[in-house]
mmCIF file of C-alpha atoms in Angstrom:
data_model
loop_
_atom_site.group_PDB
_atom_site.id
_atom_site.type_symbol
_atom_site.label_atom_id
_atom_site.label_comp_id
_atom_site.label_asym_id
_atom_site.label_seq_id
_atom_site.Cartn_x
_atom_site.Cartn_y
_atom_site.Cartn_z
ATOM 1 C CA MET A 1 58.409 141.073 229.939
ATOM 2 C CA LEU A 2 59.993 137.656 229.929
ATOM 3 C CA LEU A 3 60.084 135.350 232.924
ATOM 4 C CA SER A 4 61.276 131.807 233.194
ATOM 5 C CA ALA A 5 58.447 129.400 232.485
ATOM 6 C CA ARG A 6 59.041 127.701 235.831
ATOM 7 C CA SER A 7 58.667 130.971 237.754
ATOM 8 C CA ILE A 8 55.204 131.566 236.340
ATOM 9 C CA GLY A 9 53.659 128.380 237.674
ATOM 10 C CA GLY A 10 50.651 126.674 236.140
ATOM 11 C CA LEU A 11 48.543 127.595 233.148
ATOM 12 C CA LYS A 12 45.946 129.519 235.128
ATOM 13 C CA GLU A 13 48.640 131.567 236.872
ATOM 14 C CA TRP A 14 50.234 132.394 233.521
ATOM 15 C CA GLN A 15 46.884 133.259 231.931
ATOM 16 C CA ALA A 16 46.136 135.667 234.762
ATOM 17 C CA ILE A 17 49.280 137.753 234.232
ATOM 18 C CA VAL A 18 49.402 138.017 230.432
ATOM 19 C CA ASP A 19 48.992 141.661 229.436
ATOM 20 C CA ILE A 20 46.470 141.807 226.582
ATOM 21 C CA SER A 21 46.292 145.039 224.629
ATOM 22 C CA LEU A 22 44.217 146.428 221.757
ATOM 23 C CA SER A 23 45.784 148.345 218.883
ATOM 24 C CA THR A 24 44.007 151.421 217.552
ATOM 25 C CA HIS A 25 44.781 150.066 214.065
ATOM 26 C CA LEU A 26 41.151 148.906 214.136
ATOM 27 C CA PHE A 27 39.987 152.540 214.310
ATOM 28 C CA VAL A 28 42.584 154.171 212.075
ATOM 29 C CA PHE A 29 40.025 155.864 209.812
ATOM 30 C CA HIS A 30 38.147 157.330 212.773
ATOM 31 C CA PRO A 31 38.949 160.019 215.328
ATOM 32 C CA LEU A 32 39.916 158.652 218.728
ATOM 33 C CA ASP A 33 36.981 160.273 220.513
ATOM 34 C CA ASN A 34 35.242 158.996 223.625
ATOM 35 C CA GLY A 35 32.886 156.849 221.555
ATOM 36 C CA ILE A 36 35.926 154.852 220.389
ATOM 37 C CA LEU A 37 37.957 155.060 223.596
ATOM 38 C CA SER A 38 35.071 153.795 225.720
ATOM 39 C CA LEU A 39 35.130 150.528 223.742
ATOM 40 C CA PHE A 40 38.403 149.530 225.424
ATOM 41 C CA PRO A 41 37.031 148.964 228.948
ATOM 42 C CA ARG A 42 33.707 147.708 227.599
ATOM 43 C CA TYR A 43 35.515 144.766 225.995
ATOM 44 C CA GLY A 44 38.057 144.218 228.752
ATOM 45 C CA PHE A 45 41.152 145.989 227.385
ATOM 46 C CA SER A 46 43.135 147.951 229.961
ATOM 47 C CA LEU A 47 46.122 148.519 227.643
ATOM 48 C CA ALA A 48 46.319 150.273 224.276
ATOM 49 C CA GLU A 49 48.760 150.449 221.386
ATOM 50 C CA LEU A 50 48.449 153.717 219.495
ATOM 51 C CA TRP A 51 48.899 153.597 215.751
ATOM 52 C CA ALA A 52 50.948 156.750 215.184
ATOM 53 C CA MET A 53 49.578 157.802 211.828
ATOM 54 C CA PRO A 54 48.039 161.323 211.627
ATOM 55 C CA PRO A 55 45.363 162.494 211.884
ATOM 56 C CA HIS A 56 44.280 159.287 213.669
ATOM 57 C CA PHE A 57 46.958 159.878 216.295
ATOM 58 C CA PRO A 58 48.556 163.340 215.855
ATOM 59 C CA TYR A 59 51.849 162.665 217.637
ATOM 60 C CA ARG A 60 53.342 165.956 216.390
ATOM 61 C CA ASP A 61 50.582 167.926 218.138
ATOM 62 C CA PRO A 62 51.302 167.458 221.865
ATOM 63 C CA ALA A 63 48.000 168.938 223.044
ATOM 64 C CA ALA A 64 45.883 166.758 220.743
ATOM 65 C CA ALA A 65 47.949 163.640 221.436
ATOM 66 C CA ASP A 66 47.832 164.241 225.190
ATOM 67 C CA ALA A 67 44.053 164.678 225.013
ATOM 68 C CA ILE A 68 43.731 161.193 223.494
ATOM 69 C CA ALA A 69 45.939 159.703 226.205
ATOM 70 C CA GLU A 70 43.893 161.486 228.856
ATOM 71 C CA GLY A 71 40.712 160.116 227.303
ATOM 72 C CA LEU A 72 42.111 156.602 227.523
ATOM 73 C CA SER A 73 43.165 157.210 231.117
ATOM 74 C CA ARG A 74 39.644 158.358 232.044
ATOM 75 C CA ASN A 75 38.462 155.022 230.698
ATOM 76 C CA GLY A 76 40.988 153.143 232.829
ATOM 77 C CA VAL A 77 43.321 152.381 229.901
ATOM 78 C CA ARG A 78 47.093 152.809 229.864
ATOM 79 C CA VAL A 79 49.088 153.470 226.695
ATOM 80 C CA ALA A 80 51.633 150.640 226.722
ATOM 81 C CA SER A 81 53.011 150.894 223.202
ATOM 82 C CA LEU A 82 52.999 152.841 219.987
ATOM 83 C CA HIS A 83 53.402 151.722 216.394
ATOM 84 C CA ALA A 84 55.926 153.988 214.699
ATOM 85 C CA PRO A 85 54.588 156.047 211.782
ATOM 86 C CA LEU A 86 54.567 154.316 208.411
ATOM 87 C CA TYR A 87 53.281 157.253 206.385
ATOM 88 C CA PRO A 88 52.634 160.969 206.886
ATOM 89 C CA ASP A 89 48.822 160.901 206.677
ATOM 90 C CA VAL A 90 46.413 157.979 206.871
ATOM 91 C CA ARG A 91 43.982 159.722 204.494
ATOM 92 C CA THR A 92 46.485 159.734 201.622
ATOM 93 C CA TYR A 93 48.646 156.718 202.463
ATOM 94 C CA LYS A 94 48.128 155.107 199.039
ATOM 95 C CA LYS A 95 49.657 158.188 197.386
ATOM 96 C CA ASP A 96 52.317 159.152 199.946
ATOM 97 C CA ARG A 97 55.916 158.073 200.052
ATOM 98 C CA TRP A 98 56.023 155.798 203.095
ATOM 99 C CA TYR A 99 58.591 156.309 205.809
ATOM 100 C CA SER A 100 61.500 153.855 205.675
ATOM 101 C CA LEU A 101 64.202 153.498 208.295
ATOM 102 C CA SER A 102 66.227 151.513 205.754
ATOM 103 C CA SER A 103 65.898 153.828 202.781
ATOM 104 C CA SER A 104 68.960 154.114 200.549
ATOM 105 C CA ASP A 105 67.949 157.753 200.007
ATOM 106 C CA GLU A 106 69.702 159.428 202.934
ATOM 107 C CA GLU A 107 67.312 162.375 203.071
ATOM 108 C CA HIS A 108 64.338 159.993 203.165
ATOM 109 C CA ARG A 109 65.992 157.853 205.860
ATOM 110 C CA ARG A 110 66.635 160.882 208.051
ATOM 111 C CA GLU A 111 63.071 162.088 207.556
ATOM 112 C CA SER A 112 61.861 158.648 208.664
ATOM 113 C CA VAL A 113 64.102 158.675 211.733
ATOM 114 C CA GLU A 114 62.827 162.125 212.670
ATOM 115 C CA ALA A 115 59.181 161.037 212.412
ATOM 116 C CA THR A 116 59.843 157.921 214.503
ATOM 117 C CA ALA A 117 61.831 159.891 217.099
ATOM 118 C CA SER A 118 59.030 162.446 217.352
ATOM 119 C CA ALA A 119 56.452 159.742 218.064
ATOM 120 C CA ALA A 120 58.808 157.962 220.489
ATOM 121 C CA GLY A 121 59.461 161.263 222.247
ATOM 122 C CA TRP A 122 55.753 161.683 222.890
ATOM 123 C CA LEU A 123 55.614 158.175 224.408
ATOM 124 C CA SER A 124 58.651 158.907 226.580
ATOM 125 C CA ARG A 125 57.051 162.073 227.950
ATOM 126 C CA ASN A 126 53.915 160.096 228.739
ATOM 127 C CA GLY A 127 55.409 157.337 230.844
ATOM 128 C CA GLY A 128 57.387 155.382 228.267
ATOM 129 C CA GLY A 129 56.728 151.964 226.775
ATOM 130 C CA THR A 130 57.462 150.121 223.546
ATOM 131 C CA VAL A 131 57.733 151.562 220.032
ATOM 132 C CA VAL A 132 57.214 149.014 217.239
ATOM 133 C CA LEU A 133 59.388 149.435 214.126
ATOM 134 C CA HIS A 134 59.349 147.942 210.628
ATOM 135 C CA THR A 135 62.593 147.257 208.819
ATOM 136 C CA GLY A 136 61.220 149.381 205.992
ATOM 137 C CA PHE A 137 60.429 149.610 202.323
ATOM 138 C CA PRO A 138 60.968 148.609 199.566
ATOM 139 C CA PRO A 139 61.270 144.906 200.404
ATOM 140 C CA GLU A 140 64.004 144.045 197.898
ATOM 141 C CA GLN A 141 67.784 144.660 197.949
ATOM 142 C CA TRP A 142 68.101 144.398 201.713
ATOM 143 C CA TYR A 143 71.829 143.603 201.865
ATOM 144 C CA PRO A 144 74.112 145.451 202.227
ATOM 145 C CA HIS A 145 73.007 149.086 201.949
ATOM 146 C CA ARG A 146 69.453 148.991 203.302
ATOM 147 C CA TRP A 147 70.549 146.678 206.125
ATOM 148 C CA GLY A 148 73.252 149.191 207.032
ATOM 149 C CA GLY A 149 70.770 152.045 206.738
ATOM 150 C CA PHE A 150 68.389 150.403 209.189
ATOM 151 C CA LEU A 151 71.165 149.811 211.715
ATOM 152 C CA SER A 152 72.176 153.475 211.396
ATOM 153 C CA SER A 153 68.565 154.514 212.008
ATOM 154 C CA LEU A 154 68.199 152.251 215.023
ATOM 155 C CA ASN A 155 71.503 153.495 216.451
ATOM 156 C CA GLU A 156 70.263 157.075 216.153
ATOM 157 C CA LEU A 157 66.955 156.209 217.807
ATOM 158 C CA VAL A 158 68.545 154.317 220.695
ATOM 159 C CA ASP A 159 70.999 157.165 221.276
ATOM 160 C CA GLY A 160 68.459 159.956 220.904
ATOM 161 C CA VAL A 161 65.318 158.647 222.617
ATOM 162 C CA PRO A 162 65.203 158.407 226.433
ATOM 163 C CA GLY A 163 65.733 155.033 228.055
ATOM 164 C CA ASN A 164 62.123 154.602 229.203
ATOM 165 C CA VAL A 165 61.311 153.715 225.578
ATOM 166 C CA ARG A 166 62.189 150.296 224.184
ATOM 167 C CA PHE A 167 62.142 149.563 220.462
ATOM 168 C CA ALA A 168 60.629 146.318 219.152
ATOM 169 C CA VAL A 169 61.544 145.360 215.576
ATOM 170 C CA GLU A 170 58.629 143.624 213.876
ATOM 171 C CA ASN A 171 58.767 140.716 211.448
ATOM 172 C CA THR A 172 56.961 141.461 208.197
ATOM 173 C CA PRO A 173 56.081 139.211 205.212
ATOM 174 C CA VAL A 174 58.997 140.438 203.083
ATOM 175 C CA ASP A 175 62.602 139.227 202.829
ATOM 176 C CA SER A 176 63.946 141.888 205.199
ATOM 177 C CA GLY A 177 61.318 141.004 207.788
ATOM 178 C CA GLN A 178 62.076 137.338 208.434
ATOM 179 C CA VAL A 179 62.509 136.382 212.079
ATOM 180 C CA ASP A 180 66.145 135.334 211.659
ATOM 181 C CA ILE A 181 66.967 138.749 210.165
ATOM 182 C CA ILE A 182 65.108 140.517 212.972
ATOM 183 C CA LEU A 183 67.073 138.501 215.540
ATOM 184 C CA ASP A 184 70.336 139.378 213.794
ATOM 185 C CA ILE A 185 69.406 143.038 214.261
ATOM 186 C CA VAL A 186 68.179 142.995 217.858
ATOM 187 C CA ASP A 187 71.045 140.822 219.121
ATOM 188 C CA ARG A 188 73.327 143.807 218.503
ATOM 189 C CA TYR A 189 71.577 145.871 221.191
ATOM 190 C CA PRO A 190 70.920 145.642 224.932
ATOM 191 C CA ALA A 191 67.717 143.735 225.735
ATOM 192 C CA GLU A 192 66.346 146.637 227.749
ATOM 193 C CA ARG A 193 66.420 148.903 224.682
ATOM 194 C CA VAL A 194 65.675 146.651 221.681
ATOM 195 C CA GLY A 195 63.684 143.445 221.270
ATOM 196 C CA VAL A 196 61.451 141.541 218.856
ATOM 197 C CA CYS A 197 57.831 142.291 218.054
ATOM 198 C CA LEU A 198 56.486 139.039 216.652
ATOM 199 C CA ASP A 199 53.517 139.582 214.359
ATOM 200 C CA LEU A 200 51.846 136.178 214.350
ATOM 201 C CA GLY A 201 49.805 136.949 211.232
ATOM 202 C CA HIS A 202 52.945 137.902 209.310
ATOM 203 C CA ALA A 203 54.698 134.754 210.547
ATOM 204 C CA ASN A 204 51.759 132.644 209.366
ATOM 205 C CA ILE A 205 52.191 134.027 205.838
ATOM 206 C CA GLN A 206 55.937 133.893 205.546
ATOM 207 C CA GLU A 207 57.206 131.255 207.949
ATOM 208 C CA ASN A 208 55.450 129.291 210.674
ATOM 209 C CA ALA A 209 53.860 131.028 213.648
ATOM 210 C CA LEU A 210 54.695 128.292 216.144
ATOM 211 C CA ASN A 211 58.327 128.038 215.063
ATOM 212 C CA ALA A 212 58.608 131.834 215.029
ATOM 213 C CA VAL A 213 57.518 132.052 218.694
ATOM 214 C CA ARG A 214 60.189 129.562 219.709
ATOM 215 C CA ALA A 215 62.877 131.194 217.581
ATOM 216 C CA ALA A 216 62.162 134.696 218.876
ATOM 217 C CA GLY A 217 61.639 133.598 222.467
ATOM 218 C CA ARG A 218 64.866 134.845 224.015
ATOM 219 C CA ARG A 219 64.360 138.381 222.669
ATOM 220 C CA LEU A 220 60.555 138.481 222.390
ATOM 221 C CA VAL A 221 59.072 141.571 224.068
ATOM 222 C CA HIS A 222 55.871 142.218 222.119
ATOM 223 C CA ILE A 223 53.218 140.329 220.142
ATOM 224 C CA HIS A 224 50.933 141.520 217.356
ATOM 225 C CA ALA A 225 48.016 139.115 217.134
ATOM 226 C CA SER A 226 45.629 138.654 214.244
ATOM 227 C CA ASP A 227 44.657 135.752 212.015
ATOM 228 C CA ASN A 228 44.724 134.960 208.307
ATOM 229 C CA HIS A 229 44.704 132.009 205.913
ATOM 230 C CA ALA A 230 48.453 132.177 205.179
ATOM 231 C CA ALA A 231 47.938 134.090 201.915
ATOM 232 C CA LYS A 232 47.465 137.765 202.836
ATOM 233 C CA ASP A 233 47.554 139.971 205.911
ATOM 234 C CA ASP A 234 43.820 139.934 206.685
ATOM 235 C CA HIS A 235 44.001 141.042 210.343
ATOM 236 C CA LEU A 236 41.154 138.708 211.276
ATOM 237 C CA VAL A 237 39.971 137.964 214.801
ATOM 238 C CA PRO A 238 42.131 135.166 216.299
ATOM 239 C CA GLY A 239 40.468 131.860 215.495
ATOM 240 C CA LYS A 240 39.064 132.952 212.115
ATOM 241 C CA GLY A 241 42.093 131.844 210.088
ATOM 242 C CA SER A 242 44.667 129.066 210.036
ATOM 243 C CA ILE A 243 46.954 129.944 212.966
ATOM 244 C CA PRO A 244 46.955 127.107 215.571
ATOM 245 C CA TRP A 245 46.204 129.401 218.501
ATOM 246 C CA ASP A 246 46.090 126.749 221.223
ATOM 247 C CA ARG A 247 49.595 125.619 220.287
ATOM 248 C CA VAL A 248 50.887 129.179 219.864
ATOM 249 C CA VAL A 249 49.537 130.208 223.277
ATOM 250 C CA ALA A 250 51.115 127.091 224.800
ATOM 251 C CA ALA A 251 54.457 128.024 223.207
ATOM 252 C CA LEU A 252 54.204 131.563 224.596
ATOM 253 C CA ARG A 253 53.692 130.105 228.031
ATOM 254 C CA GLU A 254 56.646 127.752 227.572
ATOM 255 C CA ILE A 255 59.017 130.654 226.868
ATOM 256 C CA GLY A 256 57.589 132.734 229.722
ATOM 257 C CA PHE A 257 56.130 135.540 227.618
ATOM 258 C CA THR A 258 53.729 137.773 229.573
ATOM 259 C CA GLY A 259 52.965 140.581 227.190
ATOM 260 C CA PRO A 260 51.943 142.881 225.813
ATOM 261 C CA PHE A 261 49.913 140.575 223.599
ATOM 262 C CA THR A 262 48.462 143.205 221.275
ATOM 263 C CA VAL A 263 45.426 142.409 219.146
ATOM 264 C CA GLU A 264 45.782 144.232 215.818
ATOM 265 C CA LEU A 265 42.496 143.989 213.893
ATOM 266 C CA ARG A 266 41.277 145.602 210.672
ATOM 267 C CA ASP A 267 38.251 147.839 210.160
ATOM 268 C CA TYR A 268 35.814 145.661 208.196
ATOM 269 C CA THR A 269 32.838 148.003 208.670
ATOM 270 C CA ARG A 270 33.552 150.136 205.591
ATOM 271 C CA GLY A 271 32.780 147.730 202.728
ATOM 272 C CA ASP A 272 29.580 147.283 200.746
ATOM 273 C CA ASP A 273 28.956 143.883 202.294
ATOM 274 C CA PRO A 274 31.277 143.711 205.312
ATOM 275 C CA PRO A 275 31.489 140.675 207.597
ATOM 276 C CA TYR A 276 31.126 143.085 210.536
ATOM 277 C CA ARG A 277 28.918 146.161 210.451
ATOM 278 C CA THR A 278 29.997 147.638 213.785
ATOM 279 C CA PHE A 279 33.047 147.681 216.017
ATOM 280 C CA GLU A 280 30.878 146.109 218.695
ATOM 281 C CA GLN A 281 30.462 143.022 216.517
ATOM 282 C CA ILE A 282 34.201 142.731 215.886
ATOM 283 C CA LEU A 283 35.132 143.243 219.524
ATOM 284 C CA THR A 284 32.452 140.911 220.869
ATOM 285 C CA GLU A 285 33.854 138.093 218.741
ATOM 286 C CA CYS A 286 37.412 139.069 219.602
ATOM 287 C CA ARG A 287 36.724 139.078 223.340
ATOM 288 C CA ALA A 288 35.104 135.636 223.168
ATOM 289 C CA SER A 289 38.108 134.316 221.246
ATOM 290 C CA LEU A 290 40.641 135.757 223.675
ATOM 291 C CA ASP A 291 38.724 134.372 226.644
ATOM 292 C CA ARG A 292 38.736 130.973 225.014
ATOM 293 C CA TYR A 293 42.511 130.945 224.475
ATOM 294 C CA PHE A 294 43.636 132.815 227.591
ATOM 295 C CA ARG A 295 40.963 132.325 230.219
ATOM 296 C CA GLY A 296 39.831 128.783 229.565
ATOM 297 C CA PRO A 297 40.167 125.922 232.030
ATOM 298 C CA ALA A 298 43.601 124.562 232.867
#
């Protein structure tokens, strides 16, 4: 939701109304059981973004998907958004052909649209919200055919998915994912159906996070927040990389952005010598960082 900066009032008033969400990207190699879902309220997250990659989130199985949503609801958490599927199965993603809404292979493009529409349909039946999209793979040869393919895919999704779902096109650190290209896409659609998801980590690699906030401001509906050192997409806790978070948060306030501000972290518990050995460690540091940037003194 975007409001005028003047209507929000002072910094403390703005801080109090920013919707902060946690993406299940952090848990993608784990089942979304109560042990995971109970972490959301424990660390102060009342909103969730579901990463729609089976079997982590089985969007094609209504009973199993609904059970996860019900588990979140029992923990006082609302599903606000869903990341569209990028691949058929998280267990074999390095071997699978990834979905691409801009594929020049028409059969592959239609398959990708169908997977995205299926996930978006689940969200629509469960109260609606935002579905985050990537422009697709491969990154090269965007104009003219893959650009046209993506617009065809988005047209089909907007026409076929109920109006309680809004699509947010995400910037990615490839040529077809630059903020100016994303804006060129979303400006073709009504604001209530299509907007920008600004991934601050991606912007820090490819462009400039602060400039990207200001450029996207008029169509910005969703944030993905993680940190890095401007070289690779590390998905670090905000404050652990090179993004100037105080200035970025100030810019978000200036444009009147109120969320969802979705933290999208990576599972660092699986390595031989990981920086974090438990999700509790990651989320404790994340919560302290968010409180510093969003709940600090005026």
